[in-house]
Coordinates of C-alpha atoms and ligand atoms in Angstrom, one line a residue:
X1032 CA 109.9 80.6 60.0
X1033 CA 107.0 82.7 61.4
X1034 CA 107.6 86.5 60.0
X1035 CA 106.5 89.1 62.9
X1036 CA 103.0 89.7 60.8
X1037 CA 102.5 86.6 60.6
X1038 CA 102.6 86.2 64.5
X1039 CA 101.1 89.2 64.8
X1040 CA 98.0 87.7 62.9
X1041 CA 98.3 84.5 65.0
X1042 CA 98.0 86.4 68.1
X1043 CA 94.8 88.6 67.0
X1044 CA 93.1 85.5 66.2
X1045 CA 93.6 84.4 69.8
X1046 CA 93.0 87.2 71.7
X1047 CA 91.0 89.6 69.4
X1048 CA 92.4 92.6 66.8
X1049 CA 92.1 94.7 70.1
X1050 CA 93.8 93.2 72.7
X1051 CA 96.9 93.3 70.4
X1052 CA 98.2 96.8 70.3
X1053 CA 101.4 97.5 68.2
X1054 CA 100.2 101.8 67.1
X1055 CA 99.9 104.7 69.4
X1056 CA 100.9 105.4 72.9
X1057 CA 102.3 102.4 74.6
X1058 CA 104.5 104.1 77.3
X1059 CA 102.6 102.4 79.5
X1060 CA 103.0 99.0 79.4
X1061 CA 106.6 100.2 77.7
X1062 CA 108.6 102.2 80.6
X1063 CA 108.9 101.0 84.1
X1064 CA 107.6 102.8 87.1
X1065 CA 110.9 104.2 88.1
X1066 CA 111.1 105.6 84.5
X1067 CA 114.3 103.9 84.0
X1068 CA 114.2 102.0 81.2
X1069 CA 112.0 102.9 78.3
X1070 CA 111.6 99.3 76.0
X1071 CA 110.0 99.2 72.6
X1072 CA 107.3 96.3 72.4
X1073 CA 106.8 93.7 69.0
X1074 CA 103.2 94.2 70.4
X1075 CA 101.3 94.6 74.1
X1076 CA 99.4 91.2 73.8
X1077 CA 96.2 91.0 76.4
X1078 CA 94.8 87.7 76.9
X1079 CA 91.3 87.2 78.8
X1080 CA 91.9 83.1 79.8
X1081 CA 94.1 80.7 80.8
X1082 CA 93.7 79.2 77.4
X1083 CA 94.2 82.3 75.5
X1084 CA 97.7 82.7 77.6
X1085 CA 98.7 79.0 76.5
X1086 CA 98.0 79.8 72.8
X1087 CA 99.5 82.6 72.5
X1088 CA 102.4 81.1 74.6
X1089 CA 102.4 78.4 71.6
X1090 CA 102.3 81.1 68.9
X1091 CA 105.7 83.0 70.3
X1092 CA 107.3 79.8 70.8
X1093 CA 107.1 78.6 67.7
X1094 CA 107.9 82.0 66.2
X1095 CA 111.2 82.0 68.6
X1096 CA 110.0 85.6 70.2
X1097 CA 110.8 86.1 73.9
X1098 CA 107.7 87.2 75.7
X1099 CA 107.7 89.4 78.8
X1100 CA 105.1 88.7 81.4
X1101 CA 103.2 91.8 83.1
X1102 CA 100.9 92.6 85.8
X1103 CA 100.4 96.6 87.0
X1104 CA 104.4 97.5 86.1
X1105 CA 104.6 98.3 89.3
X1106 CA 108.1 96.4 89.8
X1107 CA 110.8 98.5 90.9
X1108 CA 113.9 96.4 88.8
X1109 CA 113.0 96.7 85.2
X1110 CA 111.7 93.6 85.3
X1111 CA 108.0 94.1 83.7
X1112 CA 108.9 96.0 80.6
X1113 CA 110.0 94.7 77.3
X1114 CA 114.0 95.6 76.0
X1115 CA 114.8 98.4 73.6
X1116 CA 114.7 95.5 70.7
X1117 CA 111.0 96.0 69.7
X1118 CA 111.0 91.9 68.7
X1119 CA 109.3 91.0 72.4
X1120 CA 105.6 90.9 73.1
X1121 CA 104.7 91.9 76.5
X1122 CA 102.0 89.3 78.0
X1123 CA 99.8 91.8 80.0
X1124 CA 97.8 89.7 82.1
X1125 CA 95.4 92.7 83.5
X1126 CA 92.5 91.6 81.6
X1127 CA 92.3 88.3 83.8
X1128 CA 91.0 89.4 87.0
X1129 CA 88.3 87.1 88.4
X1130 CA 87.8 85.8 92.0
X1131 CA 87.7 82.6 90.7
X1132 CA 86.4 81.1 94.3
X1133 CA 86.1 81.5 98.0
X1134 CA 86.1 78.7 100.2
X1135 CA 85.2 80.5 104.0
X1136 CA 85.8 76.4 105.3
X1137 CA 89.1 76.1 104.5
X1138 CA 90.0 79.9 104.3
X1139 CA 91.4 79.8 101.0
X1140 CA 90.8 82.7 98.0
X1141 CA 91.5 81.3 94.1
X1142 CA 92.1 84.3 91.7
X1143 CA 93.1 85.2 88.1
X1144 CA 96.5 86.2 88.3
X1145 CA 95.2 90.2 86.7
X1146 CA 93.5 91.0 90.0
X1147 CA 94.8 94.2 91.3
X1148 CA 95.7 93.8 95.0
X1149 CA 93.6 96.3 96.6
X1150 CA 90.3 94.4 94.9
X1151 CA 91.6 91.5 96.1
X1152 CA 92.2 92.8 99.7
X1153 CA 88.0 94.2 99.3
X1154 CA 86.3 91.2 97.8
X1155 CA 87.9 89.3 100.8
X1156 CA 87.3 92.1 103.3
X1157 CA 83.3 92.1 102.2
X1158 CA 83.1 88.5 102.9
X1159 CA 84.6 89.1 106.2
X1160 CA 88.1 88.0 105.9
X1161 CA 91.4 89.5 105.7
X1162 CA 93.5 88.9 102.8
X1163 CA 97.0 90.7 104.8
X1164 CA 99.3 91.1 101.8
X1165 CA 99.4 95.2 101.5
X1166 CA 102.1 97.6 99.9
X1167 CA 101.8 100.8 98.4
X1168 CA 101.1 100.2 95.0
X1169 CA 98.1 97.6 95.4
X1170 CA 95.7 100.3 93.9
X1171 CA 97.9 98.7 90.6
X1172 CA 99.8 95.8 91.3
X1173 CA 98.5 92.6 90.7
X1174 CA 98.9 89.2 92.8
X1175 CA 100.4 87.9 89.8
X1176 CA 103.2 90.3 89.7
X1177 CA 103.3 89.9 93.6
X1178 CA 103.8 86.3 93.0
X1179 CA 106.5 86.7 90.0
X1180 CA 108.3 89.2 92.8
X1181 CA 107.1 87.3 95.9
X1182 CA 106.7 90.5 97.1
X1183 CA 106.9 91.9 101.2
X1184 CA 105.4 95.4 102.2
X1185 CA 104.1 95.8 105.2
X1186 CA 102.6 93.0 107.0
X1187 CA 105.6 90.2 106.4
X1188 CA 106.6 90.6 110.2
X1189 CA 103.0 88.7 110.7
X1190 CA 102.1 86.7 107.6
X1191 CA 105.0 86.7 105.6
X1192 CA 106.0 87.3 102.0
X1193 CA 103.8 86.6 99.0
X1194 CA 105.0 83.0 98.7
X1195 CA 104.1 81.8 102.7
X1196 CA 100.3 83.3 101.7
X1197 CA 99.9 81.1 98.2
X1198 CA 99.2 77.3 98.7
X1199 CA 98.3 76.9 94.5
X1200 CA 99.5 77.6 91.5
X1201 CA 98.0 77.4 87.8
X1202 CA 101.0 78.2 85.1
X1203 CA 101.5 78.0 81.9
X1204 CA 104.6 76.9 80.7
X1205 CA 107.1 78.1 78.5
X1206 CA 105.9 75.3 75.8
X1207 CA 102.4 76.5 76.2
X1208 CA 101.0 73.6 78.1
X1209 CA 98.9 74.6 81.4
X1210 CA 100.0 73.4 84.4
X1211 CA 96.8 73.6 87.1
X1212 CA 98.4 73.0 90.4
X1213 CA 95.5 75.3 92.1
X1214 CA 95.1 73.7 95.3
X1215 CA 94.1 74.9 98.8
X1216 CA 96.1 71.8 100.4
X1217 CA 98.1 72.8 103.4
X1218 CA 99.6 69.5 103.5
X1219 CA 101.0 68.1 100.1
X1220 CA 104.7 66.3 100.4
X1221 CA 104.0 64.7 96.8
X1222 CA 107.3 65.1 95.4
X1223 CA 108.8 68.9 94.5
X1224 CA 106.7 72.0 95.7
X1225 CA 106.6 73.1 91.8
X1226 CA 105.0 76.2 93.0
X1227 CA 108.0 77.7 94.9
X1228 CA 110.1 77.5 91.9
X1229 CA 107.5 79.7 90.1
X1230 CA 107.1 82.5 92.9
X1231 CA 109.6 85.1 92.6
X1232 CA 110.7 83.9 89.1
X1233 CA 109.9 87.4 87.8
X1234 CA 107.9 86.2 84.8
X1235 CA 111.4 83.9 83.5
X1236 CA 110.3 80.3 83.9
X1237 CA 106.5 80.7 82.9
X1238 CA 103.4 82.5 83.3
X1239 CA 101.6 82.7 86.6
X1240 CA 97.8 82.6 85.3
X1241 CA 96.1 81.8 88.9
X1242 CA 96.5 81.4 92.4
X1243 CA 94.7 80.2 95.3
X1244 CA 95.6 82.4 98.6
X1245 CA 95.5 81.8 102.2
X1246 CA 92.6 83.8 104.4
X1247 CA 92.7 84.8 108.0
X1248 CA 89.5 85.8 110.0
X1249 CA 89.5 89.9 110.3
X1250 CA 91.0 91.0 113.7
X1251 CA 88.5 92.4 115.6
X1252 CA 90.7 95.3 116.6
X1253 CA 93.8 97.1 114.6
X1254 CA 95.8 100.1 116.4
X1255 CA 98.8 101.8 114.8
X1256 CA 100.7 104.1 116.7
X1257 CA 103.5 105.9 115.6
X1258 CA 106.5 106.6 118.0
X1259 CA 109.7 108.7 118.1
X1260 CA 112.9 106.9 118.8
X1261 CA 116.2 108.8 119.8
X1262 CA 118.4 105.9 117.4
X1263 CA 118.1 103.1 115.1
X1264 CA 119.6 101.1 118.4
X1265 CA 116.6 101.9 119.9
X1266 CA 114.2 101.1 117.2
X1267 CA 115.5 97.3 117.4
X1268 CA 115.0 97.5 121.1
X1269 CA 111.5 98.8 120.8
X1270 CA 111.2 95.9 118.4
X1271 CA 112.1 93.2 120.6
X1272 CA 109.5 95.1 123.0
X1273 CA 107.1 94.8 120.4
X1274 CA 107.1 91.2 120.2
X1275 CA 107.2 90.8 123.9
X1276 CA 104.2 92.7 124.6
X1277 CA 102.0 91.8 121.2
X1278 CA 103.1 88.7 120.7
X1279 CA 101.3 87.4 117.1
X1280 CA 99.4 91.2 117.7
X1281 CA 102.3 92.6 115.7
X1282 CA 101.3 93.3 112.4
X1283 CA 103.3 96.0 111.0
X1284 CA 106.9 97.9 112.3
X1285 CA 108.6 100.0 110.1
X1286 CA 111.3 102.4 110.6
X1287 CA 111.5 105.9 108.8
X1288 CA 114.9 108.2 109.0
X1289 CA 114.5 112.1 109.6
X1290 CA 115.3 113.1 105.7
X1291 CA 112.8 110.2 104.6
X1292 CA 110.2 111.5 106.7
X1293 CA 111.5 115.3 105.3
X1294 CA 110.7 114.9 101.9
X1295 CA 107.6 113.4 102.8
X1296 CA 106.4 117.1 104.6
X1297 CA 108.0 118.4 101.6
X1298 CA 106.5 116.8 99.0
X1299 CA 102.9 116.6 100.7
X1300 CA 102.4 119.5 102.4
X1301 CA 98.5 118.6 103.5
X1302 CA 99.7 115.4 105.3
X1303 CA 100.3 115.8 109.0
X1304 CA 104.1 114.2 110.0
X1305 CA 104.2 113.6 113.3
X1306 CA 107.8 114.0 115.2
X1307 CA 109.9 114.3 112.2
X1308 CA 111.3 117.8 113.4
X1309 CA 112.4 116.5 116.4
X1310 CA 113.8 112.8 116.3
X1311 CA 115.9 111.6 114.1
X1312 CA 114.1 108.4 113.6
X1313 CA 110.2 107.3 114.3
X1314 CA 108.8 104.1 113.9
X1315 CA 104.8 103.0 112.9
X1316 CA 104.0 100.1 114.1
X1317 CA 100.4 98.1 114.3
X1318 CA 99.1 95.6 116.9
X1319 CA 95.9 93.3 115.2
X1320 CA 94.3 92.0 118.3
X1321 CA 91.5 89.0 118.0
X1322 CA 90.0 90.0 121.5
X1323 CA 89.0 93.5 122.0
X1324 CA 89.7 97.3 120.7
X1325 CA 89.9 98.0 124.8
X1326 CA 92.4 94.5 125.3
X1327 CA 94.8 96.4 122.4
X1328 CA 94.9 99.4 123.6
X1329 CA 95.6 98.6 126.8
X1330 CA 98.3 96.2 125.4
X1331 CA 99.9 99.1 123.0
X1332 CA 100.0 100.9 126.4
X1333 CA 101.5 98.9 128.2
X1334 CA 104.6 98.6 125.4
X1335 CA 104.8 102.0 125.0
X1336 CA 104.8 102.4 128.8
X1337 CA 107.8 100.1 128.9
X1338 CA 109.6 101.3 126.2
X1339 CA 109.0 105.2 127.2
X1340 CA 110.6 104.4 130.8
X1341 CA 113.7 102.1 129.2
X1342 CA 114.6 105.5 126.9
X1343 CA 113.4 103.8 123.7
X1344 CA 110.7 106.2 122.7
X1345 CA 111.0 109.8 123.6
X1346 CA 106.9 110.5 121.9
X1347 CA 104.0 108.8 120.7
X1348 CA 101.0 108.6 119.3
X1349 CA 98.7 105.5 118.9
X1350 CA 95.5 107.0 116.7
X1351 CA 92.1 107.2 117.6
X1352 CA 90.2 105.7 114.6
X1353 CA 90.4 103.8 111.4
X1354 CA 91.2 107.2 109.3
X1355 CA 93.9 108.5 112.0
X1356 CA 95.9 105.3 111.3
X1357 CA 94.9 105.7 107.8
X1358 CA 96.6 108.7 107.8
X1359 CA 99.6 107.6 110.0
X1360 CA 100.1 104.5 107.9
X1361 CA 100.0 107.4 104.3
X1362 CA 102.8 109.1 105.8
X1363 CA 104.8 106.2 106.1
X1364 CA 103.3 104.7 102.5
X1365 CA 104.4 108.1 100.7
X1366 CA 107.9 108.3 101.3
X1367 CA 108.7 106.2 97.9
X1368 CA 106.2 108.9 95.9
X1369 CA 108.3 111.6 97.9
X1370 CA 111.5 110.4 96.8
X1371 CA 110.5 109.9 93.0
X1372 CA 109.1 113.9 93.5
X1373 CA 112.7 114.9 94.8
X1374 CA 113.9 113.0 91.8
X1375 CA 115.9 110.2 90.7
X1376 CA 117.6 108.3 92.9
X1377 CA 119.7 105.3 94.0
X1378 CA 117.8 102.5 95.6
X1379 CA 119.2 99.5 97.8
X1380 CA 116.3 97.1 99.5
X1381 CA 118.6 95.2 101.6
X1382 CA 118.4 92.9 104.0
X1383 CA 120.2 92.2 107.6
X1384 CA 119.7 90.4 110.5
X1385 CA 117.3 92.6 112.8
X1386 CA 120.0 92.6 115.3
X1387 CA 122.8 94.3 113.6
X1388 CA 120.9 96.8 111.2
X1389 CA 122.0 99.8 113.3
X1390 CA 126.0 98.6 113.2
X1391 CA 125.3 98.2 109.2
X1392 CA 123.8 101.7 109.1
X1393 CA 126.5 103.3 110.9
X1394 CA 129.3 101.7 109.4
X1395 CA 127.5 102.1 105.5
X1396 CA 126.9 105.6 106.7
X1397 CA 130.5 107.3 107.1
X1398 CA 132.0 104.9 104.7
X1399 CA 129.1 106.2 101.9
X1400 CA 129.7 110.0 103.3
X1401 CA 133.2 109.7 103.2
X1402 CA 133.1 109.1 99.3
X1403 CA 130.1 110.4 98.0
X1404 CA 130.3 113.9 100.3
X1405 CA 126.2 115.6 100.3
X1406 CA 124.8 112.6 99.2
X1407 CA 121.4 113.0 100.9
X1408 CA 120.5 109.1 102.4
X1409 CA 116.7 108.2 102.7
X1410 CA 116.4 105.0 104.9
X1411 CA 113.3 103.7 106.1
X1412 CA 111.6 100.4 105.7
X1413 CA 110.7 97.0 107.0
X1414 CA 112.7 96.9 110.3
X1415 CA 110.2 94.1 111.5
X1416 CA 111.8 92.0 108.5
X1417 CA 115.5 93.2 108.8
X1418 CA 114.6 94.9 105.3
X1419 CA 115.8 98.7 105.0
X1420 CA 115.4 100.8 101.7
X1421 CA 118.8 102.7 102.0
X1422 CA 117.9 104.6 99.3
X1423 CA 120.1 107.5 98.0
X1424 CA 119.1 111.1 97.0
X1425 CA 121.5 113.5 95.0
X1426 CA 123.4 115.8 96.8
X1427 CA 120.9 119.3 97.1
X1428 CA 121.3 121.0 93.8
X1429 CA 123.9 118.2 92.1
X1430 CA 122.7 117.8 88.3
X1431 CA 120.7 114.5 89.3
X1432 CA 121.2 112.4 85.8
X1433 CA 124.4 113.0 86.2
X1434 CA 124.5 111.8 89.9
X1435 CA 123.0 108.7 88.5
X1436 CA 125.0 107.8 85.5
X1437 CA 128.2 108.5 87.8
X1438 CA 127.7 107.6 91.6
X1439 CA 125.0 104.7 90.8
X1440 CA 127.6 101.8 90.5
X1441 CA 130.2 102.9 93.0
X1442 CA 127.8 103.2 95.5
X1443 CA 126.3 100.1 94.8
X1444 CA 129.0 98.4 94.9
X1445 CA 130.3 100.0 98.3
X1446 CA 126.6 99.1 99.9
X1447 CA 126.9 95.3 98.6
X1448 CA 130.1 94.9 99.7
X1449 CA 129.0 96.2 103.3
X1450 CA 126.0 94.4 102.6
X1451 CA 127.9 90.8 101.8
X1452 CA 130.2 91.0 104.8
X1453 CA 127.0 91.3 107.4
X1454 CA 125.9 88.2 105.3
X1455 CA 122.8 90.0 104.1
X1456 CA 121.0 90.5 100.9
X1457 CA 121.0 92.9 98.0
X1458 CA 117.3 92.0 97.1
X1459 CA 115.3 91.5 100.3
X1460 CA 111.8 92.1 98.4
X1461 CA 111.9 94.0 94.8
X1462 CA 113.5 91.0 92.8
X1463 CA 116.5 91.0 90.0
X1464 CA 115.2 92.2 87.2
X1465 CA 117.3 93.3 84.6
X1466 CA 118.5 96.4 86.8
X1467 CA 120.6 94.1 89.0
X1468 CA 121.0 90.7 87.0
X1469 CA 125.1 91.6 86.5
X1470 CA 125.3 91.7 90.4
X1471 CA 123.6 88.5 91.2
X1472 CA 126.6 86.6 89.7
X1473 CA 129.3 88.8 92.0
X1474 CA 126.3 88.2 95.6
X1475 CA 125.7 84.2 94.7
X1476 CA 127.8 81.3 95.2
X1477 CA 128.7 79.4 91.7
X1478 CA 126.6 76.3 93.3
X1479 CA 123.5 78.5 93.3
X1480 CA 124.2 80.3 90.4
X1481 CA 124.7 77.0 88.7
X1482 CA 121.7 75.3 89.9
X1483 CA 119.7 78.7 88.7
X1484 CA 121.3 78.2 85.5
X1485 CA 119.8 74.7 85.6
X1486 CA 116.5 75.2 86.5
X1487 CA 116.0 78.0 83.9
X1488 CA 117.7 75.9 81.3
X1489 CA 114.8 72.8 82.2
X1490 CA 112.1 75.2 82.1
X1491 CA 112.9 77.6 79.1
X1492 CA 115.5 75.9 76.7
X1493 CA 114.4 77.9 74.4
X1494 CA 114.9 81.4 76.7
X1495 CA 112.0 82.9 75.7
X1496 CA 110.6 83.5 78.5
X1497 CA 111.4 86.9 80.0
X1498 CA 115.5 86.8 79.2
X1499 CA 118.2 88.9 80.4
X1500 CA 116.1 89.1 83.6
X1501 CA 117.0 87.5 86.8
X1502 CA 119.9 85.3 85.0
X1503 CA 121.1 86.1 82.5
X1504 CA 121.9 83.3 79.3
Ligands
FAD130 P1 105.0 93.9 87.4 O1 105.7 95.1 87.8 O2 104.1 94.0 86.2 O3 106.0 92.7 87.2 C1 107.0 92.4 88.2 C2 107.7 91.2 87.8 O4 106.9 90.0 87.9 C3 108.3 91.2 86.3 O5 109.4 90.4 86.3 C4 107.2 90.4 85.6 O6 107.7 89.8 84.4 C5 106.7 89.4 86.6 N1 105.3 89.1 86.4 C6 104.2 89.9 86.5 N2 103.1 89.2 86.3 C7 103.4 87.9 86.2 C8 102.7 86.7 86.0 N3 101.4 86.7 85.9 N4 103.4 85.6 85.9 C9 104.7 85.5 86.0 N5 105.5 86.7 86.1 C10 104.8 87.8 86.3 N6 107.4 95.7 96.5 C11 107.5 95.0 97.7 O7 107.9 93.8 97.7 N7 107.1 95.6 98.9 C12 106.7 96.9 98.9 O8 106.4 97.4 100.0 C13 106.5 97.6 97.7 N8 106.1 98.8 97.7 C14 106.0 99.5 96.6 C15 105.5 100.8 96.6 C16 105.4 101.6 95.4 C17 104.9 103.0 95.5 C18 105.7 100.9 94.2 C19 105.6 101.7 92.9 C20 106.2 99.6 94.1 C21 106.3 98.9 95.3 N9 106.8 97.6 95.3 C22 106.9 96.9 96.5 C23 107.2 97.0 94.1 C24 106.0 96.3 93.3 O9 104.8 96.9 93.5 C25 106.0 94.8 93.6 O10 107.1 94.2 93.1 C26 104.7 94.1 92.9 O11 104.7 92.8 93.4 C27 104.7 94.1 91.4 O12 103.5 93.7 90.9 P2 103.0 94.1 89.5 O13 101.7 93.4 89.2 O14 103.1 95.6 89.3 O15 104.1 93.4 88.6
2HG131 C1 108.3 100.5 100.2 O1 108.5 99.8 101.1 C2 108.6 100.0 98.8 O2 107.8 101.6 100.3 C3 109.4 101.0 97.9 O3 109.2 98.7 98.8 C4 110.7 101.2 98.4 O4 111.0 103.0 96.8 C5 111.6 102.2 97.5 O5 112.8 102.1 97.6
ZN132 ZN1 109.4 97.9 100.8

């Protein structure tokens, strides 16, 4: 049996003494970005290849030590981070963060799986395409940890989550063997899509060490405008306006709640909020238009004509240039960084049909206000996706930690249960993790649970890879 020196001697010849850190500050690769869970790390391993990934794959393996799998520990379920054991070696993959490729032909980008998101989003942007997957963190994130979380954000009404924008995969397995399935194919019914099962695995059936991504030509013209609306009824309205009028043109609508949009003026005093005294909810919402900057302005005009004489918006504004929407788009963007400056706090990213979001709200509302009187409710998000962030603030002045360790799993469990009855989901884009693996057993059916079981089982007899998370042994 491999001792933990010894592995930890194996793993230094792969990768070099320095990409192995065990001594000094780890914190981190070591506690997640919510500073929930701080883990203790067997050693923060950094490969630089593929082939460094598979060895040192091998080398845990055949030690029988569980690895976890990390890109910018930007995940928002304690997914990335290793548990308080100190026996698991996180894989950070940051180190690996080539374009690999650009094919302009067939519109296809291939990547190490280390590439922050917001280099990705440039290197494509200089060679005059647009990559469209965007969130807040992609100053850190990394298109493998989008991948392991097929993660949303903000341009899903349009292009989808994470896993409609990959067409390849190259894995390595929880053996150690590579798998290359990098392709740029948009037709390929050869038997299973092997890729799917890896997106949104969180890191639990094997390590995502490439992709190749789907391109779109730049619009020529982007507008964001940013609207007040007198009710959440009205935001779905405006919505079904939105598609009317811009058609493929809508890019981005998100909704944002009166406290969300609070803390924001709060916490960032220098940025300029728009409305949020006044209306109780405002929405931002972008039209991407292949023809002209005159043909979508006069088609965001047009909508918000219509939608101002039907009662749906009350104010607007649609900015002028690039840094006005910049700025509008920030405001929206911070409210997350807002909420972790007002402190901890309960998060739900559910989802719900479109149509019957405002019912949900108003019904999760009193019954949430009924029990848990002064809690302060933050919802905003994705209403182009049917995906809210009905996130939970303390009551004003409450001891927070205590708020947390009290209220967290009642109210949980009074959301889901809302949540279950409109047939909707309690993970719309952040993933499992370990912070809600005990749930997903009470949300799925024992079919899917079962055939989760099995897959995992196929993939990673051995569980080494990333356990606890997403299903739990
Ligand atoms: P990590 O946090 O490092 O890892 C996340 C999961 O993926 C872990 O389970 C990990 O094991 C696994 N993983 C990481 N790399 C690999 C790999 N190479 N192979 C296999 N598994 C891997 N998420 C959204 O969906 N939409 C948003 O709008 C959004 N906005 C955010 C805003 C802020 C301010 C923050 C802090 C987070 C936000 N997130 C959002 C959550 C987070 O950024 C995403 O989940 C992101 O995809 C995680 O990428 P990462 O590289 O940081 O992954
Ligand atoms: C967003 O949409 C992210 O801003 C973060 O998904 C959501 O912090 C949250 O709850
Ligand atoms: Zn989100």
């Amino acid at each position: 049996m491999t001792s933990p020196a010894q592995l930890l001697d194996q793993l230094r010849q792969i990768v070099g003494a320095a990409n192995v850190l065990t001594d000094g500050d780890l914190t981190a690769w070591e506690l997640d970005w919510r500073r929930r869970e701080r883990g203790r790390a067997l050693a923060v391993v950094r490969p630089g290849t593929t082939e460094e990934v598979a060895a040192v794959v091998k080398a845990c393996a055949a030690a029988g030590v569980s690895m976890v799998p990390q890109g910018g520990n930007t995940g928002m379920v304690v997914g990335s981070t290793p548990d308080a054991s100190g026996t698991q070696v996180v894989l950070s993959l940051t180190r690996m963060n080539r374009v690999r490729a650009l094919d302009a032909g067939n519109l296809t980008i291939t990547v190490d799986a280390g590439c922050v998101l917001q280099s990705l989003q440039d290197e494509c942007e200089k060679a005059g395409f647009l990559f469209p997957l965007s969130l807040a963190s992609e100053g850190s994130c990394t298109i493998g940890g989008n991948l392991g979380t097929n993660a949303g954000g903000t341009q899903v009404v349009r292009y989808g989550n994470t896993r409609e924008l990959c067409l390849g995969l190259e894995v390595v397995t929880a053996q150690g063997e590579i798998w290359n399935g990098l392709t740029g194919l948009r037709k390929d019914n050869t038997g299973y899509d092997l890729r799917h099962l890896f997106i949104g695995s969180e890191g639990t059936l094997g390590v995502i060490t490439g992709a190749t991504m789907k391109l779109y030509p730049m619009p020529k013209a982007q507008l964001t405008a940013f609207a007040a609306v007198p009710s959440l009824e009205d935001a779905v309205k405006l919505l079904g306006l939105a598609h009317q009028h811009l058609s493929s043109g809508l890019t981005g609508f998100e909704v944002m709640g009166q406290f969300a949009l609070s803390l924001v003026a709060k916490h960032f005093p220098q940025q300029r909020v728009p409305f949020w005294q006044e209306s109780p909810w405002c929405v931002v919402l972008e039209n991407s238009d292949n023809e002209s900057e005159a043909h979508a302005r006069d088609c965001f005009e047009r909508l918000l004509e219509a939608a101002m004489e039907a009662g749906h918006v009350t104010d607007a504004v649609v900015a002028e240039s690039m840094a006005q929407a910049h700025a509008l788009w920030h405001i929206r963007e911070s409210i997350p960084l807002a909420q972790a400056e007002e402190g901890l706090n309960i998060k739900h990213d559910i989802s719900i049909n479109v149509s019957r979001i405002p019912e949900f709200v108003n019904e999760t509302n009193a019954l949430l206000l009924e029990r848990f009187p002064g809690a302060r409710l933050v919802t905003y998000g994705h209403l182009g996706d049917g995906n809210l962030h009905y996130n939970v603030q303390a009551p004003e002045g409450d001891d927070q930690a205590r708020f947390l360790n009290e209220e967290e799993a009642p109210m949980n469990e009074l959301v889901y249960e809302v949540v279950d009855r409109y047939n909707g989901s309690i993970s719309a884009e952040h993933g499992i993790g370990s912070l809600k693996a005990d749930k997903l057993a009470h949300h799925k059916s024992p079919v899917a649970l079962g055939l989760m079981r099995s897959i995992k089982q196929a993939l990673d007899p051995q569980n080494l890879m990333n356990p606890n998370r997403v299903i739990k042994a």
